[in-house]
Coordinates of C-alpha atoms in Angstrom, one line a residue:
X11 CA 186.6 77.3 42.4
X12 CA 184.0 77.6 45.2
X13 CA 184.6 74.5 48.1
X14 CA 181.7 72.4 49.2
X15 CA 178.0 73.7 50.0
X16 CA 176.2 70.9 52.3
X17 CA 172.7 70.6 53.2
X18 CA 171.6 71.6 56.1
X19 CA 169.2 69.5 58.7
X20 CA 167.9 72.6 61.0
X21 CA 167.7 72.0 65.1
X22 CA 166.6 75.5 65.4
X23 CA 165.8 78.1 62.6
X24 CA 164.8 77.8 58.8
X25 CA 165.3 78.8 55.5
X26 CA 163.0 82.0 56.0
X27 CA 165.3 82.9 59.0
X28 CA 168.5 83.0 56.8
X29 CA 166.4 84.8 54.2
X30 CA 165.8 87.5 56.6
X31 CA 169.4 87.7 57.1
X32 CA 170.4 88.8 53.5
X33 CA 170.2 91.9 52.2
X34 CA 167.7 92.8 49.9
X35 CA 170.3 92.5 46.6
X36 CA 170.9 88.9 47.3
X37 CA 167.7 88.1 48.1
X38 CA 166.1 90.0 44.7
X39 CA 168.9 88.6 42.4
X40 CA 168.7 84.8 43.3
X41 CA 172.3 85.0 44.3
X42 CA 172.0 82.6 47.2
X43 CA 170.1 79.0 47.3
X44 CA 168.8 78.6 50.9
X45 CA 169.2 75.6 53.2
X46 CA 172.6 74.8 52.8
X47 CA 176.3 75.9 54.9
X48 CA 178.9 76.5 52.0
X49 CA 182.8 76.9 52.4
X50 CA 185.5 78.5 50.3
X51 CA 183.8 81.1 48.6
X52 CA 185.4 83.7 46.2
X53 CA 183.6 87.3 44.8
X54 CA 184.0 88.1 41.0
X55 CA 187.4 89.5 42.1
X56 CA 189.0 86.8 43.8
X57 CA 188.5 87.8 47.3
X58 CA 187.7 85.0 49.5
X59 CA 185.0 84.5 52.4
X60 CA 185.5 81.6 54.6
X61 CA 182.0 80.3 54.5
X62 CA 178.6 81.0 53.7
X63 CA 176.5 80.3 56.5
X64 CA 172.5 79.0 55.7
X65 CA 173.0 79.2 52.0
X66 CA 175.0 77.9 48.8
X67 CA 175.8 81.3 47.6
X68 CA 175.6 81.1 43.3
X69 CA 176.3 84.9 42.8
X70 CA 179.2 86.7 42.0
X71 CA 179.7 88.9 45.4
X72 CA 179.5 86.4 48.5
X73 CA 181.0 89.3 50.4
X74 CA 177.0 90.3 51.2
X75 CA 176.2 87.2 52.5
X76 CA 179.2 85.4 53.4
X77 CA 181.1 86.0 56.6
X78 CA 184.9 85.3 57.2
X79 CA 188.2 84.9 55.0
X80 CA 189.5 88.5 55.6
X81 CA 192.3 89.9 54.0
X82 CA 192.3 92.1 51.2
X83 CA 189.0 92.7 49.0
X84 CA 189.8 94.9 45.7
X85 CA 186.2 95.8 45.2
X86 CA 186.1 98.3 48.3
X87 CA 189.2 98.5 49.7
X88 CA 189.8 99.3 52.5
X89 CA 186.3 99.4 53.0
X90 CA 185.7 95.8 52.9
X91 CA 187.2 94.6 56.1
X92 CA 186.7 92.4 58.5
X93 CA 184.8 89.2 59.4
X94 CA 181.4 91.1 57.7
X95 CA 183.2 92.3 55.1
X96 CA 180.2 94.1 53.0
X97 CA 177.1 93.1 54.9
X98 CA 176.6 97.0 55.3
X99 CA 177.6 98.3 52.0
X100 CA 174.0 100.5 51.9
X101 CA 174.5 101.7 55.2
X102 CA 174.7 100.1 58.9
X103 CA 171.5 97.9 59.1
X104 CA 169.7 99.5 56.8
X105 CA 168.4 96.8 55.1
X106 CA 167.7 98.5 51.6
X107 CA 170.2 97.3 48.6
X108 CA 172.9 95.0 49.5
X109 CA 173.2 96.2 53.3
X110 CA 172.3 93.4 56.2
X111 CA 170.0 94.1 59.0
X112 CA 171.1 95.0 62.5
X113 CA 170.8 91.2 63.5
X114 CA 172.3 89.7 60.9
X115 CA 175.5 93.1 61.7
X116 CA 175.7 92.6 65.0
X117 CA 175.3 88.5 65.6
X118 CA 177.7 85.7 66.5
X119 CA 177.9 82.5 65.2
X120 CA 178.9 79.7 66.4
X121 CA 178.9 76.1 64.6
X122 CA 178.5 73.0 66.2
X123 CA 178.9 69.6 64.2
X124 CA 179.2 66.2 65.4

């Protein structure tokens, strides 16, 4: 039971920008639909991720794309840790399979609503 995915209404980036932010894998099997900020997000295994930033994420491992939830991820364990749980599963911003760039590795985000 994935929580709410809400469109977003971009001050400063765009759908291509998150694009560029997945890996590859998401990207090449339609796993994610651009322009949105989801919440409450589980993989195929039940692990959770906090939220999905830039896109409503449709696949079956949001632990590529999503950011957050920690805890305990069967799939990798204890491999899968952390706030970027397995946005370098292919290797540290490699970019090729379902690994991240360095950007989207090494960034900080920070949400601002009103």
């Amino acid at each position: 039971d994935n929580g709410p995915a809400i469109p977003i209404v971009y001050d400063q980036g765009s759908d291509h920008l998150v694009e560029s932010l997945l890996s590859p894998g998401a990207v090449l099997n339609n796993e994610a639909i651009l322009g949105f900020v989801q919440f409450r997000v589980f993989t195929s295994k039940g692990a959770s991720c906090a939220v999905c930033p830039g896109v409503n994420y449709v696949g079956i491992e949001c632990e590529n794309a999503c950011i957050g939830g920690g805890g305990y991820n069967p799939d990798g364990a204890p491999r899968q840790c952390g706030d970027f749980g397995s946005k370098d599963w292919d290797g540290y911003g490699t970019y090729t399979g379902w690994s991240t760039n360095r950007l989207a590795t090494e960034t900080v985000i920070m949400f601002f609503y009103r």
